[in-house]
PDB file of C-alpha atoms in Angstrom:
ATOM      1  CA  MET A   1     -17.316   9.989 -12.419  1.00 35.00           C
ATOM      2  CA  ARG A   2     -17.406   5.962 -13.051  1.00 34.00           C
ATOM      3  CA  LEU A   3     -17.224   3.268 -10.814  1.00 32.00           C
ATOM      4  CA  TRP A   4     -13.449   1.294 -11.399  1.00 32.00           C
ATOM      5  CA  LYS A   5     -13.641  -2.049 -10.114  1.00 31.00           C
ATOM      6  CA  CYS A   6     -10.513  -3.183 -11.069  1.00 29.00           C
ATOM      7  CA  VAL A   7      -7.697  -1.551 -12.173  1.00 32.00           C
ATOM      8  CA  PRO A   8      -4.501  -2.872 -13.370  1.00 30.00           C
ATOM      9  CA  MET A   9      -1.776  -0.725 -12.149  1.00 28.00           C
ATOM     10  CA  MET A  10      -1.795  -0.044  -8.517  1.00 29.00           C
ATOM     11  CA  THR A  11      -2.997  -2.068  -5.554  1.00 26.00           C
ATOM     12  CA  LEU A  12      -2.563  -4.322  -2.988  1.00 24.00           C
ATOM     13  CA  LEU A  13      -3.427  -4.135   0.397  1.00 24.00           C
ATOM     14  CA  LEU A  14      -0.977  -4.216   3.421  1.00 23.00           C
ATOM     15  CA  LEU A  15      -2.660  -5.141   7.234  1.00 21.00           C
ATOM     16  CA  LEU A  16      -1.691  -5.324  10.386  1.00 22.00           C
ATOM     17  CA  ALA A  17      -3.403  -5.808  13.966  1.00 23.00           C
ATOM     18  CA  ALA A  18      -2.432  -6.601  17.573  1.00 23.00           C
ATOM     19  CA  CYS A  19      -1.229 -10.200  16.376  1.00 24.00           C
ATOM     20  CA  GLY A  20       1.722 -12.291  15.688  1.00 29.00           C
ATOM     21  CA  GLY A  21       4.931 -11.341  15.945  1.00 34.00           C
ATOM     22  CA  ALA A  22       7.949 -12.560  18.001  1.00 36.00           C
ATOM     23  CA  GLY A  23       9.083 -11.783  21.733  1.00 39.00           C
ATOM     24  CA  GLY A  24      11.229  -8.710  23.398  1.00 44.00           C
ATOM     25  CA  ASP A  25      11.889  -5.527  22.025  1.00 57.00           C
ATOM     26  CA  GLY A  26      11.080  -5.908  18.568  1.00 57.00           C
ATOM     27  CA  GLU A  27       7.546  -6.597  19.258  1.00 70.00           C
ATOM     28  CA  SER A  28       7.217  -3.489  21.677  1.00 76.00           C
ATOM     29  CA  GLN A  29       8.376  -1.601  18.887  1.00 78.00           C
ATOM     30  CA  THR A  30       6.721  -3.131  16.372  1.00 84.00           C
ATOM     31  CA  VAL A  31       3.153  -2.669  18.661  1.00 86.00           C
ATOM     32  CA  ASP A  32       4.178   0.826  18.718  1.00 86.00           C
ATOM     33  CA  LEU A  33       4.531   1.248  15.314  1.00 85.00           C
ATOM     34  CA  ARG A  34       1.319  -0.633  14.625  1.00 85.00           C
ATOM     35  CA  ASP A  35      -0.428   1.434  16.741  1.00 87.00           C
ATOM     36  CA  ARG A  36       0.703   4.772  15.052  1.00 87.00           C
ATOM     37  CA  TYR A  37      -1.101   3.688  12.264  1.00 89.00           C
ATOM     38  CA  HIS A  38      -3.920   2.781  13.233  1.00 87.00           C
ATOM     39  CA  ASP A  39      -4.690   5.927  15.534  1.00 87.00           C
ATOM     40  CA  CYS A  40      -3.896   7.942  13.006  1.00 88.00           C
ATOM     41  CA  ALA A  41      -6.487   9.703  11.425  1.00 88.00           C
ATOM     42  CA  GLY A  42      -5.126  10.089   7.810  1.00 92.00           C
ATOM     43  CA  CYS A  43      -1.644  10.141   5.633  1.00 95.00           C
ATOM     44  CA  THR A  44      -0.136  11.371   2.217  1.00 96.00           C
ATOM     45  CA  MET A  45       2.337   9.927   0.782  1.00 97.00           C
ATOM     46  CA  GLU A  46       3.911   9.577  -2.995  1.00 98.00           C
ATOM     47  CA  ALA A  47       5.505   6.640  -4.482  1.00 98.00           C
ATOM     48  CA  LEU A  48       6.803   4.717  -7.575  1.00 97.00           C
ATOM     49  CA  VAL A  49       4.418   1.889  -7.823  1.00 94.00           C
ATOM     50  CA  SER A  50       4.929  -0.815 -10.205  1.00 93.00           C
ATOM     51  CA  CYS A  51       3.177  -4.180 -11.180  1.00 84.00           C
ATOM     52  CA  SER A  52       3.865  -7.351 -12.978  1.00 73.00           C
ATOM     53  CA  GLN A  53       2.212 -10.096 -14.110  1.00 67.00           C
ATOM     54  CA  GLU A  54       2.563 -12.006 -17.205  1.00 63.00           C
ATOM     55  CA  ASP A  55       2.596  -9.988 -19.983  1.00 63.00           C
ATOM     56  CA  LEU A  56       1.133  -7.185 -18.439  1.00 68.00           C
ATOM     57  CA  ALA A  57       3.724  -4.735 -16.858  1.00 76.00           C
ATOM     58  CA  TRP A  58       2.754  -0.871 -15.499  1.00 80.00           C
ATOM     59  CA  GLU A  59       4.886   1.490 -13.491  1.00 89.00           C
ATOM     60  CA  ALA A  60       4.141   5.161 -12.743  1.00 91.00           C
ATOM     61  CA  GLU A  61       4.150   7.737  -9.315  1.00 95.00           C
ATOM     62  CA  LEU A  62       1.349   8.351  -7.056  1.00 94.00           C
ATOM     63  CA  ARG A  63       0.050  10.439  -4.859  1.00 96.00           C
ATOM     64  CA  CYS A  64      -2.474   9.041  -2.177  1.00 95.00           C
ATOM     65  CA  ASP A  65      -4.629  11.014   0.473  1.00 95.00           C
ATOM     66  CA  TYR A  66      -5.613   8.241   2.714  1.00 94.00           C
ATOM     67  CA  VAL A  67      -8.161   8.550   4.879  1.00 92.00           C
ATOM     68  CA  PRO A  68      -8.783   5.347   7.289  1.00 89.00           C
ATOM     69  CA  GLY A  69     -12.488   4.375   7.013  1.00 85.00           C
ATOM     70  CA  GLY A  70     -13.460   6.698   4.297  1.00 87.00           C
ATOM     71  CA  GLU A  71     -12.404   7.875   0.656  1.00 87.00           C
ATOM     72  CA  SER A  72      -8.977   7.963   0.354  1.00 90.00           C
ATOM     73  CA  THR A  73      -7.953  10.022  -3.096  1.00 89.00           C
ATOM     74  CA  VAL A  74      -4.709   8.777  -5.416  1.00 90.00           C
ATOM     75  CA  GLU A  75      -3.573  10.975  -8.171  1.00 91.00           C
ATOM     76  CA  ILE A  76      -1.119   9.909 -11.002  1.00 90.00           C
ATOM     77  CA  LEU A  77       2.175  12.410 -11.101  1.00 94.00           C
ATOM     78  CA  SER A  78       3.744  10.365 -14.303  1.00 91.00           C
ATOM     79  CA  PRO A  79       4.000   9.754 -16.981  1.00 89.00           C
ATOM     80  CA  GLU A  80       3.010  12.403 -18.528  1.00 90.00           C
ATOM     81  CA  THR A  81       0.241  10.901 -20.857  1.00 86.00           C
ATOM     82  CA  ILE A  82      -2.278  10.026 -17.591  1.00 81.00           C
ATOM     83  CA  ALA A  83      -0.722  12.305 -15.238  1.00 86.00           C
ATOM     84  CA  GLY A  84      -3.738  14.727 -13.204  1.00 85.00           C
ATOM     85  CA  VAL A  85      -5.510  11.445 -13.044  1.00 83.00           C
ATOM     86  CA  LYS A  86      -7.213  10.885  -9.849  1.00 84.00           C
ATOM     87  CA  ALA A  87      -9.404   7.595  -8.120  1.00 83.00           C
ATOM     88  CA  VAL A  88     -11.654   8.020  -5.210  1.00 84.00           C
ATOM     89  CA  LEU A  89     -11.542   4.625  -3.261  1.00 81.00           C
ATOM     90  CA  ASN A  90     -13.582   2.980  -0.487  1.00 77.00           C
ATOM     91  CA  ASP A  91     -11.839   1.023   1.435  1.00 68.00           C
ATOM     92  CA  THR A  92     -14.850  -1.164   2.707  1.00 63.00           C
ATOM     93  CA  ASP A  93     -14.879  -2.747  -0.509  1.00 59.00           C
ATOM     94  CA  TRP A  94     -11.865  -1.875  -2.437  1.00 60.00           C
ATOM     95  CA  ARG A  95     -14.159  -0.279  -5.157  1.00 59.00           C
ATOM     96  CA  LEU A  96     -12.624   2.720  -7.203  1.00 59.00           C
ATOM     97  CA  GLU A  97     -14.756   5.391  -9.011  1.00 59.00           C
ATOM     98  CA  TYR A  98     -12.309   7.174 -11.783  1.00 59.00           C
ATOM     99  CA  GLU A  99     -11.920   9.848 -14.375  1.00 57.00           C
ATOM    100  CA  GLY A 100     -11.039   8.390 -17.448  1.00 49.00           C
ATOM    101  CA  GLU A 101     -10.597   5.725 -19.016  1.00 43.00           C
ATOM    102  CA  SER A 102      -6.853   5.824 -19.068  1.00 41.00           C
ATOM    103  CA  LEU A 103      -6.776   3.846 -15.687  1.00 48.00           C
ATOM    104  CA  ASN A 104      -8.978   0.827 -16.792  1.00 42.00           C
ATOM    105  CA  ALA A 105      -6.279  -1.451 -17.615  1.00 38.00           C
ATOM    106  CA  GLY A 106      -7.055  -4.476 -16.375  1.00 43.00           C
ATOM    107  CA  THR A 107      -6.881  -6.376 -13.281  1.00 50.00           C
ATOM    108  CA  LEU A 108      -4.009  -8.569 -11.105  1.00 55.00           C
ATOM    109  CA  GLY A 109      -4.850 -11.450  -9.015  1.00 50.00           C
ATOM    110  CA  GLY A 110      -6.567 -13.377 -11.267  1.00 52.00           C
ATOM    111  CA  GLU A 111     -10.013 -14.027  -9.375  1.00 52.00           C
ATOM    112  CA  GLU A 112      -8.747 -11.516  -6.426  1.00 54.00           C
ATOM    113  CA  GLU A 113      -8.989  -8.987  -9.168  1.00 63.00           C
ATOM    114  CA  ILE A 114      -6.064  -6.635  -7.370  1.00 72.00           C
ATOM    115  CA  SER A 115      -6.155  -2.459  -8.568  1.00 74.00           C
ATOM    116  CA  PRO A 116      -2.840  -1.395  -8.683  1.00 79.00           C
ATOM    117  CA  ALA A 117      -4.664   2.088  -8.452  1.00 81.00           C
ATOM    118  CA  ALA A 118      -5.573   1.016  -4.376  1.00 83.00           C
ATOM    119  CA  CYS A 119      -1.928  -0.127  -4.028  1.00 89.00           C
ATOM    120  CA  LEU A 120      -1.022   2.627  -1.764  1.00 93.00           C
ATOM    121  CA  PRO A 121      -3.942   2.950   0.738  1.00 90.00           C
ATOM    122  CA  ARG A 122      -4.591  -0.835   0.532  1.00 89.00           C
ATOM    123  CA  LEU A 123      -0.705  -0.855   1.689  1.00 93.00           C
ATOM    124  CA  MET A 124      -1.911   1.683   4.308  1.00 93.00           C
ATOM    125  CA  SER A 125      -4.647  -0.443   5.431  1.00 89.00           C
ATOM    126  CA  ALA A 126      -2.819  -3.089   6.271  1.00 89.00           C
ATOM    127  CA  LEU A 127      -0.531  -1.709   8.557  1.00 90.00           C
ATOM    128  CA  ARG A 128      -3.396  -0.505  10.780  1.00 89.00           C
ATOM    129  CA  ASP A 129      -5.733  -3.706  10.239  1.00 86.00           C
ATOM    130  CA  GLY A 130      -3.456  -6.879   8.848  1.00 88.00           C
ATOM    131  CA  TRP A 131      -2.641 -10.187  10.836  1.00 91.00           C
ATOM    132  CA  LEU A 132       1.355  -9.746  11.487  1.00 93.00           C
ATOM    133  CA  LEU A 133       3.403 -13.222  10.338  1.00 93.00           C
ATOM    134  CA  GLU A 134       6.675 -12.057  10.084  1.00 94.00           C
ATOM    135  CA  GLU A 135       8.780  -9.090  11.793  1.00 93.00           C
ATOM    136  CA  ASN A 136      12.310  -8.022  11.885  1.00 93.00           C
ATOM    137  CA  GLN A 137      15.083  -5.568  11.134  1.00 95.00           C
ATOM    138  CA  GLU A 138      16.269  -5.201   6.973  1.00 96.00           C
ATOM    139  CA  ALA A 139      18.223  -2.424   5.268  1.00 97.00           C
ATOM    140  CA  TRP A 140      16.492  -1.219   2.467  1.00 96.00           C
ATOM    141  CA  ASN A 141      18.801   0.767  -0.301  1.00 94.00           C
ATOM    142  CA  GLY A 142      20.427   1.194   3.228  1.00 95.00           C
ATOM    143  CA  VAL A 143      17.815   2.713   5.420  1.00 96.00           C
ATOM    144  CA  PRO A 144      18.016   0.561   8.491  1.00 96.00           C
ATOM    145  CA  CYS A 145      14.028  -0.628   8.228  1.00 96.00           C
ATOM    146  CA  LEU A 146      11.766  -2.782  10.642  1.00 95.00           C
ATOM    147  CA  ARG A 147      10.017  -5.252   7.930  1.00 96.00           C
ATOM    148  CA  LEU A 148       6.546  -6.548   8.750  1.00 96.00           C
ATOM    149  CA  THR A 149       4.669  -9.204   6.839  1.00 96.00           C
ATOM    150  CA  VAL A 150       0.782  -8.954   6.980  1.00 94.00           C
ATOM    151  CA  ASP A 151      -1.905 -11.588   5.731  1.00 91.00           C
ATOM    152  CA  GLN A 152      -5.365 -10.820   4.585  1.00 79.00           C
ATOM    153  CA  THR A 153      -7.548 -13.305   3.306  1.00 70.00           C
ATOM    154  CA  GLY A 154      -8.911 -12.312  -0.017  1.00 59.00           C
ATOM    155  CA  VAL A 155     -12.487 -11.037  -0.828  1.00 56.00           C
ATOM    156  CA  LYS A 156     -12.621 -14.713  -2.745  1.00 59.00           C
ATOM    157  CA  ASP A 157     -10.275 -16.396  -0.235  1.00 63.00           C
ATOM    158  CA  GLY A 158      -7.262 -15.681  -1.997  1.00 69.00           C
ATOM    159  CA  LYS A 159      -4.070 -15.505  -0.239  1.00 82.00           C
ATOM    160  CA  ILE A 160      -2.884 -11.858   0.199  1.00 87.00           C
ATOM    161  CA  LEU A 161       0.864 -11.100   1.519  1.00 92.00           C
ATOM    162  CA  SER A 162       1.651  -7.164   2.162  1.00 94.00           C
ATOM    163  CA  THR A 163       5.404  -6.312   2.789  1.00 97.00           C
ATOM    164  CA  VAL A 164       6.617  -3.621   4.156  1.00 97.00           C
ATOM    165  CA  TRP A 165      10.022  -1.723   5.205  1.00 97.00           C
ATOM    166  CA  LEU A 166       9.591   1.247   7.708  1.00 96.00           C
ATOM    167  CA  SER A 167      12.243   3.467   8.655  1.00 95.00           C
ATOM    168  CA  LEU A 168      13.742   2.317  11.760  1.00 93.00           C
ATOM    169  CA  GLU A 169      14.558   6.720  12.448  1.00 92.00           C
ATOM    170  CA  THR A 170      10.877   8.238  11.229  1.00 92.00           C
ATOM    171  CA  GLY A 171       8.336   5.135  10.911  1.00 93.00           C
ATOM    172  CA  ALA A 172       7.976   6.218   7.646  1.00 95.00           C
ATOM    173  CA  PRO A 173       7.264   3.263   4.868  1.00 97.00           C
ATOM    174  CA  VAL A 174      10.389   3.251   2.372  1.00 98.00           C
ATOM    175  CA  ARG A 175       9.265   0.260   0.790  1.00 98.00           C
ATOM    176  CA  GLY A 176       6.098  -1.468   0.311  1.00 98.00           C
ATOM    177  CA  GLU A 177       5.550  -5.155  -2.082  1.00 96.00           C
ATOM    178  CA  ILE A 178       1.766  -6.782  -2.623  1.00 92.00           C
ATOM    179  CA  ALA A 179       1.954 -10.685  -3.275  1.00 90.00           C
ATOM    180  CA  VAL A 180      -1.090 -12.783  -4.308  1.00 85.00           C
ATOM    181  CA  ASP A 181      -0.790 -16.737  -3.688  1.00 83.00           C
ATOM    182  CA  GLY A 182       2.850 -16.397  -3.267  1.00 85.00           C
ATOM    183  CA  GLU A 183       3.374 -14.332  -6.266  1.00 86.00           C
ATOM    184  CA  ILE A 184       4.406 -10.504  -5.758  1.00 90.00           C
ATOM    185  CA  LEU A 185       2.766  -8.723  -8.454  1.00 87.00           C
ATOM    186  CA  LEU A 186       2.639  -4.807  -7.382  1.00 91.00           C
ATOM    187  CA  THR A 187       5.846  -2.730  -5.329  1.00 95.00           C
ATOM    188  CA  ALA A 188       5.824   0.484  -3.769  1.00 97.00           C
ATOM    189  CA  ASP A 189       9.019   2.867  -3.546  1.00 98.00           C
ATOM    190  CA  PHE A 190       8.396   5.255  -1.374  1.00 98.00           C
ATOM    191  CA  THR A 191       9.593   9.032  -1.716  1.00 97.00           C
ATOM    192  CA  SER A 192       7.806  10.992   0.401  1.00 97.00           C
ATOM    193  CA  PHE A 193       5.296  10.436   3.878  1.00 97.00           C
ATOM    194  CA  SER A 194       3.519  12.511   6.428  1.00 95.00           C
ATOM    195  CA  PHE A 195       1.098  11.934   8.610  1.00 91.00           C
ATOM    196  CA  CYS A 196      -1.753  14.120   9.720  1.00 84.00           C
ATOM    197  CA  ASP A 197      -1.943  14.354  13.229  1.00 67.00           C
ATOM    198  CA  THR A 198       0.783  12.386  14.235  1.00 50.00           C
ATOM    199  CA  MET A 199       4.608  11.428  14.272  1.00 47.00           C
ATOM    200  CA  SER A 200       7.261  13.698  11.942  1.00 47.00           C
ATOM    201  CA  PRO A 201       4.206  16.364   9.686  1.00 42.00           C
ATOM    202  CA  ASP A 202       7.287  15.573   7.207  1.00 47.00           C
ATOM    203  CA  ALA A 203       8.797  11.970   7.503  1.00 48.00           C
ATOM    204  CA  PRO A 204      10.986  11.327   4.766  1.00 49.00           C
ATOM    205  CA  ALA A 205      10.992   8.060   2.589  1.00 58.00           C
ATOM    206  CA  ALA A 206      13.442   6.129   0.662  1.00 50.00           C
ATOM    207  CA  SER A 207      13.062   4.571  -2.576  1.00 45.00           C
ATOM    208  CA  GLY A 208      15.114   2.180  -4.327  1.00 45.00           C
ATOM    209  CA  SER A 209      16.592  -1.632  -4.508  1.00 42.00           C
ATOM    210  CA  GLY A 210      17.600  -3.516  -1.789  1.00 44.00           C
TER     211      GLY A 210
END
């Protein structure tokens, strides 16, 4: 296993905390959902993750076993040429230990060194601890969702915004985006999602474009 500090294929964070947002029932719903993510012991998910920056473009189907405050595992399901490659991520410093050179495709976000391989864990971390900027109801791919945008200052003071669409029916993520300094670098279309201990044990997710 080697230490993978910057990987250009899957990253970005999502962060939520009990702050910000609008008043009324919408705020209560947002707080309830964030509490469910904050209190969970972990979750498992699969998503199609895409990244693009200038001449760099990458897309892969990923599986992630997320452990809050611990080591999360990310595995590539496709494309076949790199399927089975795994990375272990520590969300205290967002470093990656990985198997093989095939994940080491560079970095995104300039000085912030956003790694595409960390996209899904970062989105979950954002839902738990990020600063809420915006919330509204918005359908994605025909699925009624609660759309949340959260802010997290990068390690080098870069502006990192994560936006996630959560199904109003199940609370599971449907879509996620991570932007650095106003540019969307990573997107995730979720195909499956389940909490280890809270919510439905097998909450479905939908993917596609809105």
